[in-house]
Tab-separated table of C-alpha atoms and ligand atoms in Angstrom:
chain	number	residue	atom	x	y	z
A	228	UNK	CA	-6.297	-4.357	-20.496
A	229	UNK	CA	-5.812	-7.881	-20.324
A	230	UNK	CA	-8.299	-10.578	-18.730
A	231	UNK	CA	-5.431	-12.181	-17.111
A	232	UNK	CA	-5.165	-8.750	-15.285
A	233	UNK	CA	-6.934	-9.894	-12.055
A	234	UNK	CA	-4.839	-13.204	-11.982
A	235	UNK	CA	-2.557	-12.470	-8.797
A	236	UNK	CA	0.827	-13.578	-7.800
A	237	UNK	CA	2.189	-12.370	-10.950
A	238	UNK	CA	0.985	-8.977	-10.485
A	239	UNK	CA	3.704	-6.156	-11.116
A	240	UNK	CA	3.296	-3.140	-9.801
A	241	UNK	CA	2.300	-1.885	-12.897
A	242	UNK	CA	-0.669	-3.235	-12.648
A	243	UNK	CA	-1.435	-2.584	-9.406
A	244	UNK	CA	-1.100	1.317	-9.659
A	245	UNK	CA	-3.702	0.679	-12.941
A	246	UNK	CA	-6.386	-0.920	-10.442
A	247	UNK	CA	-5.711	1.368	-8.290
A	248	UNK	CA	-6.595	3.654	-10.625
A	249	UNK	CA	-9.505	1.585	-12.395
A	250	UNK	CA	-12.811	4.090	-12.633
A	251	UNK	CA	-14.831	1.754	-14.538
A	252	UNK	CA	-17.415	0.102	-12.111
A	253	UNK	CA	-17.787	-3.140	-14.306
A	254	UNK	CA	-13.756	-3.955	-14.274
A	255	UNK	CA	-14.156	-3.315	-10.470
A	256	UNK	CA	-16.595	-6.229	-9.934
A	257	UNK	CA	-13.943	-7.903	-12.234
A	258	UNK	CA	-11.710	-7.204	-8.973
A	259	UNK	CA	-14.742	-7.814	-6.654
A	260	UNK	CA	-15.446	-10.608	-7.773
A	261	UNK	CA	-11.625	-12.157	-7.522
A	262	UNK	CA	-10.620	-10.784	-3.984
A	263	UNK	CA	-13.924	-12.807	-3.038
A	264	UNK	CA	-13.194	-16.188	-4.775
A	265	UNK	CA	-9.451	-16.012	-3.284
A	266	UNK	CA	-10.884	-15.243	-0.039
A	267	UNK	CA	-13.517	-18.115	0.074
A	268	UNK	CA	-11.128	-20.586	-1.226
A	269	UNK	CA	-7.827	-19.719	1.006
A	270	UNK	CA	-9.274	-18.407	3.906
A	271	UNK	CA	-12.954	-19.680	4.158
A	272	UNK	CA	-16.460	-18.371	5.062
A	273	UNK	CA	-15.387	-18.111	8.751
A	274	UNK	CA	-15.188	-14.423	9.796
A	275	UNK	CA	-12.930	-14.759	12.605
A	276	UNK	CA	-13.725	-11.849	15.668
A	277	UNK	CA	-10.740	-10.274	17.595
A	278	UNK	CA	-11.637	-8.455	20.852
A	279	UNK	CA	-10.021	-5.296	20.604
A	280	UNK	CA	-8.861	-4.086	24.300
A	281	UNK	CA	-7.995	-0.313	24.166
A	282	UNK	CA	-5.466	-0.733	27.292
A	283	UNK	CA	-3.675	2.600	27.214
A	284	UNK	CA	-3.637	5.756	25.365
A	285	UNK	CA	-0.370	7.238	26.729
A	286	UNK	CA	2.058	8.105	23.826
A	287	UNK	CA	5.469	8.909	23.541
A	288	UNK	CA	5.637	9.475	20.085
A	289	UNK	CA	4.867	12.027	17.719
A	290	UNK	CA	3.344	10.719	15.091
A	291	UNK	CA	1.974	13.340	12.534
A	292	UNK	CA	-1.494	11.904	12.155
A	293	UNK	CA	-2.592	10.122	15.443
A	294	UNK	CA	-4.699	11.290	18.143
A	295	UNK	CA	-2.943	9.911	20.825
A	296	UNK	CA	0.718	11.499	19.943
A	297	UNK	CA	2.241	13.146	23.080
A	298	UNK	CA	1.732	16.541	21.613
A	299	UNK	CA	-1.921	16.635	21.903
A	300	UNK	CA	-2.273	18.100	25.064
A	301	UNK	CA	-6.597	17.860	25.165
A	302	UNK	CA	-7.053	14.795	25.626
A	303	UNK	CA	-7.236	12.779	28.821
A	304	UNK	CA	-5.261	10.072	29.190
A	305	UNK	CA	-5.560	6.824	31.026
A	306	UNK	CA	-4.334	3.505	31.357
A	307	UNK	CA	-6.297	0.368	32.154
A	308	UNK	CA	-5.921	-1.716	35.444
A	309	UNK	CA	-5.060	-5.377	35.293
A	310	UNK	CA	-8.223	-6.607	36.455
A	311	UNK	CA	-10.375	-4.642	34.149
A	312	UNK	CA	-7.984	-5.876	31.469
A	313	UNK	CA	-8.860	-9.306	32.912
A	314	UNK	CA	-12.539	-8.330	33.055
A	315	UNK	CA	-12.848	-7.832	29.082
A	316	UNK	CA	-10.509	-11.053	28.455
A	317	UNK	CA	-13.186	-12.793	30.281
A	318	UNK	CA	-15.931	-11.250	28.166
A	319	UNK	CA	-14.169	-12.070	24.970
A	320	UNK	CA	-14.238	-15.595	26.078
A	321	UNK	CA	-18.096	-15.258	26.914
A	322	UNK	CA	-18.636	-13.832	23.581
A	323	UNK	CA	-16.974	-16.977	21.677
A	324	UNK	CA	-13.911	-14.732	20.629
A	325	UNK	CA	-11.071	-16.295	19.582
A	326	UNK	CA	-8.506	-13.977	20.427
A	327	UNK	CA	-7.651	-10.822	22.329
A	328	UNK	CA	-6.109	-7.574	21.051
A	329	UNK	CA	-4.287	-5.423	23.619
A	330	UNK	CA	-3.426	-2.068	21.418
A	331	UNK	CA	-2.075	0.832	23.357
A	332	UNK	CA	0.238	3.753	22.412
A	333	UNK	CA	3.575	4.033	22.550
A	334	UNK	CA	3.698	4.099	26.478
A	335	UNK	CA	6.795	2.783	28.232
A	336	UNK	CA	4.211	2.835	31.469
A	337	UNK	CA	3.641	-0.301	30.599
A	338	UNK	CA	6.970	-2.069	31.768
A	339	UNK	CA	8.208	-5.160	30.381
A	340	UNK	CA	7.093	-7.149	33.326
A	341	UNK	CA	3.369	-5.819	33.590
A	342	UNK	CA	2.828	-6.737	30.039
A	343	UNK	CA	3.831	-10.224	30.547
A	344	UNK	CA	1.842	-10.930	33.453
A	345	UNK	CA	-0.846	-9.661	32.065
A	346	UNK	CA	-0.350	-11.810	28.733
A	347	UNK	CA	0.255	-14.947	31.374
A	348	UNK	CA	-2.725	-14.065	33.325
A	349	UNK	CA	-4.587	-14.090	29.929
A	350	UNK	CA	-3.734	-17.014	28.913
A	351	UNK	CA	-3.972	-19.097	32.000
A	352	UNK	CA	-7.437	-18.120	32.713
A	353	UNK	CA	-8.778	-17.636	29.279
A	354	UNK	CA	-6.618	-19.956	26.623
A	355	UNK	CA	-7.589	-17.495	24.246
A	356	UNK	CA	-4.693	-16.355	21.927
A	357	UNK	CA	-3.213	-13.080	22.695
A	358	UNK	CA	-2.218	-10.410	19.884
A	359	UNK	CA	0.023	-7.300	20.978
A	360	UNK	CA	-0.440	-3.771	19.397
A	361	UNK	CA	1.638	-1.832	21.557
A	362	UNK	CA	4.661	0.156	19.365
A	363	UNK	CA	8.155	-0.100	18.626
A	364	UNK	CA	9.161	-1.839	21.676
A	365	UNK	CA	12.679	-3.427	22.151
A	366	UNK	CA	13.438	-7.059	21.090
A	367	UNK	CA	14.086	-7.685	24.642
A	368	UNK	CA	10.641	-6.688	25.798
A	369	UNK	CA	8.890	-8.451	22.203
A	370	UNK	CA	10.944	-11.550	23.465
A	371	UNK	CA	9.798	-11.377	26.866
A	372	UNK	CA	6.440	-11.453	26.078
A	373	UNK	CA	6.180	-13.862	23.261
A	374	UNK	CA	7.866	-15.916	26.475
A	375	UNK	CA	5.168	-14.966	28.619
A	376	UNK	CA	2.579	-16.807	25.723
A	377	UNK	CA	1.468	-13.755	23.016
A	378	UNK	CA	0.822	-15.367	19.771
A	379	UNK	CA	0.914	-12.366	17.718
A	380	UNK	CA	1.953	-8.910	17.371
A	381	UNK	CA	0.441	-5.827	15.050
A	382	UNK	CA	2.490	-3.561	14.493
A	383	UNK	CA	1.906	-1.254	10.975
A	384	UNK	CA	4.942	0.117	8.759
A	385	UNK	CA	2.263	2.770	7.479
A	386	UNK	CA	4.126	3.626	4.194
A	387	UNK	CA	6.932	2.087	2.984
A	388	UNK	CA	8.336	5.413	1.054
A	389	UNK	CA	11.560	6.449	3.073
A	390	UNK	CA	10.709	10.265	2.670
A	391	UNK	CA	6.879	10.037	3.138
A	392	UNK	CA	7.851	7.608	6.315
A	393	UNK	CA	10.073	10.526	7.733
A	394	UNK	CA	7.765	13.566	6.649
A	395	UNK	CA	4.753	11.929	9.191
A	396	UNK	CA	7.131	10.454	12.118
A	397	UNK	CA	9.722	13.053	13.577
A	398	UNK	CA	13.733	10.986	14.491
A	399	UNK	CA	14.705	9.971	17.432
A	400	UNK	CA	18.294	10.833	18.657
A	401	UNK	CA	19.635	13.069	15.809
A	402	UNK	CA	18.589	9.814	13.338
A	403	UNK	CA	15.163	10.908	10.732
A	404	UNK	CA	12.940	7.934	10.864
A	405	UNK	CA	12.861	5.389	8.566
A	406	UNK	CA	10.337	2.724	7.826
A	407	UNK	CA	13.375	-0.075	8.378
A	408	UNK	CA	12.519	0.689	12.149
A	409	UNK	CA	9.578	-1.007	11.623
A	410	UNK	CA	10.781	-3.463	8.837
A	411	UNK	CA	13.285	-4.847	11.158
A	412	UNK	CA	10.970	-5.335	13.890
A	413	UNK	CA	9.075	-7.299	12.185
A	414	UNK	CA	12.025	-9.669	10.773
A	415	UNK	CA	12.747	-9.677	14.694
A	416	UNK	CA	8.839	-10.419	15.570
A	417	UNK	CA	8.841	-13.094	13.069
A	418	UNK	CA	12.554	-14.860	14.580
A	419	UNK	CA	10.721	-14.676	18.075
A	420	UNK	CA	8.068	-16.866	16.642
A	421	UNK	CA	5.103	-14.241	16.525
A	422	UNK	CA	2.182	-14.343	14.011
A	423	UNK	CA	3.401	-10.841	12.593
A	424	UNK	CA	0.803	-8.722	11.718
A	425	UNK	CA	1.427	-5.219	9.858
A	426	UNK	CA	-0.370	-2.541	7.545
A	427	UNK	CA	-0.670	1.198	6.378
A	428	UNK	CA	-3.250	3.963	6.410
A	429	UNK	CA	-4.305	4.915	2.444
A	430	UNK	CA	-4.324	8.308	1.291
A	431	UNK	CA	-1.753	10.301	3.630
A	432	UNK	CA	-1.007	13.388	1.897
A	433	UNK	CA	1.993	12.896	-0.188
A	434	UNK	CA	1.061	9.174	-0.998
A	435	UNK	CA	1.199	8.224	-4.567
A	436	UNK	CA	-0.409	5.647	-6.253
A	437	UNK	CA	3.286	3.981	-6.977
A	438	UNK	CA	4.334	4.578	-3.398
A	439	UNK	CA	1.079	2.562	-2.706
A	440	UNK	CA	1.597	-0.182	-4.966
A	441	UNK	CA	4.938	-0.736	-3.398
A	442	UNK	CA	3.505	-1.111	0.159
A	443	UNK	CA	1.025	-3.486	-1.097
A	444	UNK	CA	4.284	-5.655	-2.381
A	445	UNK	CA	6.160	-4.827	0.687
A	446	UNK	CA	3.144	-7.394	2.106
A	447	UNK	CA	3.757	-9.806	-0.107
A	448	UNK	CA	7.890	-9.653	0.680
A	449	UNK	CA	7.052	-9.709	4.202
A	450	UNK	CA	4.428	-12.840	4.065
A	451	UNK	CA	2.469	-11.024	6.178
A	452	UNK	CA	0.300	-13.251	8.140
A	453	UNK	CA	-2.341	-10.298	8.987
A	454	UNK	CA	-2.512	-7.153	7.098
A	455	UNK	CA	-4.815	-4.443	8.225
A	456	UNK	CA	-5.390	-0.976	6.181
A	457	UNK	CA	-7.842	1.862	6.652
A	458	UNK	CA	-8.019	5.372	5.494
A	459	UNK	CA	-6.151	8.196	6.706
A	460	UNK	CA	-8.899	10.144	8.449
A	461	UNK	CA	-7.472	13.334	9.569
A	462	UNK	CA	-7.848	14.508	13.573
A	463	UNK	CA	-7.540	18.379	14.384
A	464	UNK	CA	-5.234	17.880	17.339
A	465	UNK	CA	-1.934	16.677	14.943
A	466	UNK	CA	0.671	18.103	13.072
A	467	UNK	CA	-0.894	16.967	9.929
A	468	UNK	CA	-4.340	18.248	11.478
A	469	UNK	CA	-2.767	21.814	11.522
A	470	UNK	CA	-1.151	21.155	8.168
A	471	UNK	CA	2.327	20.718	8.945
A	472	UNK	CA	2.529	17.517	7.529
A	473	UNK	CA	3.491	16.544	3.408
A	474	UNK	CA	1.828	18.596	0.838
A	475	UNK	CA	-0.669	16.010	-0.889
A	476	UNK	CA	0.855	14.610	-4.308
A	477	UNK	CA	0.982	16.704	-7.934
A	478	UNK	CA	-0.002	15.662	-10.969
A	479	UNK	CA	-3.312	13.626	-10.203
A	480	UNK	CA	-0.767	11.481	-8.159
A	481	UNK	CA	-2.316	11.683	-4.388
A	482	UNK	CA	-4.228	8.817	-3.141
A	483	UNK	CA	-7.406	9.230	-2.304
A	484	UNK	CA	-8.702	8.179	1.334
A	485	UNK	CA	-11.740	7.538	0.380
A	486	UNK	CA	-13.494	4.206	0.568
A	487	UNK	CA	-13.594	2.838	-2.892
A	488	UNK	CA	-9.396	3.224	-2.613
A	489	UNK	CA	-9.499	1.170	0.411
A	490	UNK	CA	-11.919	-1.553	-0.782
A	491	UNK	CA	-9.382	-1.670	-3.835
A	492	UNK	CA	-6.280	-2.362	-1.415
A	493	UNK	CA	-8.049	-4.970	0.458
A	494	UNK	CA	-9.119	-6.171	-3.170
A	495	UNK	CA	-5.508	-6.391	-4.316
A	496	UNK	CA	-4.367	-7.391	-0.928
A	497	UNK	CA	-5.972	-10.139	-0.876
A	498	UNK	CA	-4.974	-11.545	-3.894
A	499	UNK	CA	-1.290	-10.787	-3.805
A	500	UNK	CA	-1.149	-12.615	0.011
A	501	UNK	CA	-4.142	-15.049	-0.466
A	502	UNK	CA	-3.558	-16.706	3.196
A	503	UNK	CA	-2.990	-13.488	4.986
A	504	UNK	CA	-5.883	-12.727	7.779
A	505	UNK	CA	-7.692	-9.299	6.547
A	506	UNK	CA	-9.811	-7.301	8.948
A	507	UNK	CA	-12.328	-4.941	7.438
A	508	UNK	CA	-11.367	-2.158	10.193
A	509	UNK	CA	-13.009	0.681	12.306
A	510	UNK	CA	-11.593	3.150	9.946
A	511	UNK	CA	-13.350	1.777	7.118
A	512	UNK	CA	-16.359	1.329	8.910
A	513	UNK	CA	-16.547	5.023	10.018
A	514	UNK	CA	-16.134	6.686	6.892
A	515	UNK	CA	-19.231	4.300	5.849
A	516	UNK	CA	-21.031	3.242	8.997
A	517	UNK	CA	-24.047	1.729	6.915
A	518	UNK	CA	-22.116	-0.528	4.471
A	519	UNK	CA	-18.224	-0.202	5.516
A	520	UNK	CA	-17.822	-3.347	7.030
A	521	UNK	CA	-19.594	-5.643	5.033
A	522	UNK	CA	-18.610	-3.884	2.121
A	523	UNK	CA	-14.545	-5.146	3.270
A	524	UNK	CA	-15.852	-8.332	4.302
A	525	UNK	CA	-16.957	-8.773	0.957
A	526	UNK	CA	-14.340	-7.253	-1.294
A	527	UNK	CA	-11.687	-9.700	0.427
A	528	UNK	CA	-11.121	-8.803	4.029
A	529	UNK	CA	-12.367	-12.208	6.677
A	530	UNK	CA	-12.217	-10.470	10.233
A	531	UNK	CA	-13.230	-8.146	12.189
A	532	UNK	CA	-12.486	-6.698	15.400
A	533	UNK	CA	-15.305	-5.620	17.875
A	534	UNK	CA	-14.472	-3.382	20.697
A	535	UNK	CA	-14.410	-4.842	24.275
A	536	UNK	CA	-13.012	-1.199	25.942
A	537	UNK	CA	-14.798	0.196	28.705
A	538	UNK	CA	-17.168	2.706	27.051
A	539	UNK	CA	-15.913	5.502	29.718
A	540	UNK	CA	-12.191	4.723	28.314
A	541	UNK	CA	-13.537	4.357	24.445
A	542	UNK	CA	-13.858	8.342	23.650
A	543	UNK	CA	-10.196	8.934	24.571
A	544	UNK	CA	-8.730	6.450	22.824
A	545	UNK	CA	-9.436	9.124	19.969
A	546	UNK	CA	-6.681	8.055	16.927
A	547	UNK	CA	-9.029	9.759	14.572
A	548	UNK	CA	-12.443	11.855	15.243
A	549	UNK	CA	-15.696	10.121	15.090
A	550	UNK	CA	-14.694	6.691	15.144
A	551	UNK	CA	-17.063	4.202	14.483
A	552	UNK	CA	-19.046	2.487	17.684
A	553	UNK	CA	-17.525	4.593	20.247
A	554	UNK	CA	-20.168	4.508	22.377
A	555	UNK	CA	-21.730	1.314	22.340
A	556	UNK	CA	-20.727	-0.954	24.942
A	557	UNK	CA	-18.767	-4.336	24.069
A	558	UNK	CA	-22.136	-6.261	23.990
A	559	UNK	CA	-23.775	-4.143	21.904
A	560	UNK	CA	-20.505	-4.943	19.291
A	561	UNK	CA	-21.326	-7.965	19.667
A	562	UNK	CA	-24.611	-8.171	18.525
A	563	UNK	CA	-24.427	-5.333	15.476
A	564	UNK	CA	-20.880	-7.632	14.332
A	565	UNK	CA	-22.693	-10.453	14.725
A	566	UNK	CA	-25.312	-9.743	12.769
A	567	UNK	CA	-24.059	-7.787	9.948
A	568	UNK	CA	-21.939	-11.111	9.435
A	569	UNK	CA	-24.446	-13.232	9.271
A	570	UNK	CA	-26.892	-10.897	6.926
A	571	UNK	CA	-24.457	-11.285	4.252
A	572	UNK	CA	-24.250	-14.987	4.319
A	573	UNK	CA	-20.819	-15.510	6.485
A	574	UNK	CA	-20.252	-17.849	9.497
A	575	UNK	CA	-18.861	-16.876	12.860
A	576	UNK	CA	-15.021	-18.645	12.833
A	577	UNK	CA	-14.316	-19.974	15.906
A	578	UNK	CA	-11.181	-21.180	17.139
A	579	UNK	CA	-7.969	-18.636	17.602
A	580	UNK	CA	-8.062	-18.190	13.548
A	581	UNK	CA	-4.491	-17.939	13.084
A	582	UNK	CA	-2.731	-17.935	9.863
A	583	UNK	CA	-3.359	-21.551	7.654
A	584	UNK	CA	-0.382	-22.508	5.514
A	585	UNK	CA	-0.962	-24.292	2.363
A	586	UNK	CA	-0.829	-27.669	3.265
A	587	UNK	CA	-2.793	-27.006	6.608
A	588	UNK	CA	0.482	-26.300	9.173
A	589	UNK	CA	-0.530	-23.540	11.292
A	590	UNK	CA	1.940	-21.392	12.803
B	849	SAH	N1	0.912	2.551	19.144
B	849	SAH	C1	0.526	1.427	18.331
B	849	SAH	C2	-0.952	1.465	17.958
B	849	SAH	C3	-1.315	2.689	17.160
B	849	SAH	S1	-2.984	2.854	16.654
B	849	SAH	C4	1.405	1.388	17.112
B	849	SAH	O1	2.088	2.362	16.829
B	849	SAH	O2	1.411	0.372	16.426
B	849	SAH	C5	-3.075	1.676	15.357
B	849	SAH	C6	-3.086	2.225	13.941
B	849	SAH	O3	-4.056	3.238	13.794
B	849	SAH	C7	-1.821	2.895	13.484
B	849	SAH	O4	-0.837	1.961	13.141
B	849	SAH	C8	-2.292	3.722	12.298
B	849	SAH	O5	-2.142	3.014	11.076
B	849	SAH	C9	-3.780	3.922	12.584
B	849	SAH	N2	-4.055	5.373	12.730
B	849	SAH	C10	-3.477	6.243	13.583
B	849	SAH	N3	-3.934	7.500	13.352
B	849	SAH	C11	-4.812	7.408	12.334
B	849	SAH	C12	-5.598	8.358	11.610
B	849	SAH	N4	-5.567	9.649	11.900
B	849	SAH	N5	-6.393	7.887	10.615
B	849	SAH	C13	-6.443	6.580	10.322
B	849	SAH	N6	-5.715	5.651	10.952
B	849	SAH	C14	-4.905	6.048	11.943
């Protein structure tokens, strides 16, 4: 291999799938190494902290590998009040958070017009800047709430492989899934003048290391302006759980989920979209609770995302078993965040932390 093999924008996919595939732990510190310079120099020491806000875990989708699918008939559901929603907005802004996260399931509960006065309410008495996780939702609803003040919207294509796409979410309406559903929504998140904010889960059975690469230049065609990714972690209660989902690749083709895979696509992540806002997520962090985050923080990823949910609402919003910090309470995220941050010589961002264009233009 080539030294000018960790240089990024020209990177083919070619040799992506080869560092995905890299064993050799000195040419990884090669790729270490890199994903940190890019990171210092395009997005800064700052780790930037979202509060996450768990604010539903009703589902009407079937989605082979999530907890909260509507399928899953053990688990509890609930759906969080506007004033306890206003409750943990407060804390973030306590806590020096820059933003909120509401993330939810699929759950058509939550009407068009709740949303948005919750967003206003948000924003009115908080100023902090608002990100939406809450599905595929129609343009008319995205619209209405980018109206209402949200700055950004998460919403992850998963895999950008038509058939693996369709083998883990079942159609709608006679039509097999496709991961254009989510493409286009994010072409339409990005014309309603959302931060757009997508991803994928690594090592889904049935991923190869080619259908990865591609996903990882799907970012780059999409200028994503956040890009989160965590391992597939399986959960009992799913279709994939039970092993109805894709058979795992042939040939020493399947993906692994395991962490050094995902410190490698945050690696080459960052370097392919330099500017794009990385968290090092709660998946990563529970399959290595010691090291997991820091580990992402320092392999490219600059935020992270402590939990503000309720701790009695925190166990059911179960994606995936054992997630990390489910029962600490938002404070107690806090303090562990904070801290692990600082121990590895990072500063606490403040401000919303959105997206920095060369030249300096936010949008
Ligand atoms: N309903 C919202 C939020 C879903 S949860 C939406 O569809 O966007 C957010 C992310 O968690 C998903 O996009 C998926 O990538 C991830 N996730 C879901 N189940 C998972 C699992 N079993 N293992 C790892 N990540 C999972």
């Amino acid at each position: 291999m080539q030294p000018m093999y960790v240089s990024a924008p020209q990177m083919d996919t070619f040799t992506i799938v080869s560092w995905l595939r890299e064993t050799s732990p000195y040419r990884l510190q090669e790729l270490w190494r890199a994903a940190d310079k890019v990171r210092r120099t395009h997005v800064g020491d700052e780790v930037h902290l979202r509060g996450l806000i768990e604010i539903s875990n009703y589902c009407v989708r079937l989605c082979g590998y999530c907890g909260l699918q509507a399928g899953n008939r053990e688990l509890q559901r609930y759906r969080m009040s506007e004033d306890e929603i206003l409750e943990c907005a407060h804390k973030a802004l306590e806590y020096g958070y820059g933003t909120t996260v509401l993330q939810a399931g699929e759950d058509h509960g939550l009407t068009q017009e709740w949303i948005a006065q919750v967003v206003r309410r948000i924003k009115d008495e908080t100023g902090l800047a608002v990100t939406l996780s809450l599905g595929e939702r129609s343009y008319e609803d995205l619209a209405a709430w980018r109206e209402a003040g949200a700055d950004r919207y998460l919403l992850r294509f998963e895999t950008s492989d038509p058939a693996l796409y369709a083998a883990i979410h079942p159609g709608r309406g006679g039509k097999p899934a496709s991961p254009d559903d989510r493409l286009q929504l994010l072409s339409d998140l990005r014309t309603l003048g959302y931060e757009v904010g997508s991803g994928i889960m690594v090592g889904i059975p049935g991923q190869t290391y080619q259908i990865l690469a591609e996903d990882i230049e799907q970012f780059r065609k999409k200028d994503l302006d956040m890009i989160g990714v965590g391992p597939y972690i399986m959960h009992p209660n799913t279709p994939m759980g039970r092993g109805e989902g894709p058979a795992p690749a042939k040939g020493g083709q399947q993906v692994l989920g395991d962490e050094l895979t995902v410190y490698k696509v945050i690696a080459l992540t960052r370097l392919i979209c330099p500017e794009a806002n990385i968290p090092s997520t709660t998946a990563l962090a529970t399959i290595n609770k010691e090291r997991g985050r820091e580990l992402g923080l320092q392999r490219g990823a600059n935020i992270v995302m402590p939990n503000l949910t309720p701790v009695k609402y925190r166990e059911m919003y179960e994606i995936y078993p054992d997630k990390a910090c489910v029962n600490e309470t938002a404070e107690m995220c806090r303090g562990c965040l904070t801290g692990r941050i600082e121990a590895i010589g990072r500063t606490l961002g403040s401000g919303p932390g959105g997206r920095q264009r060369q030249g300096g233009a936010s949008q």
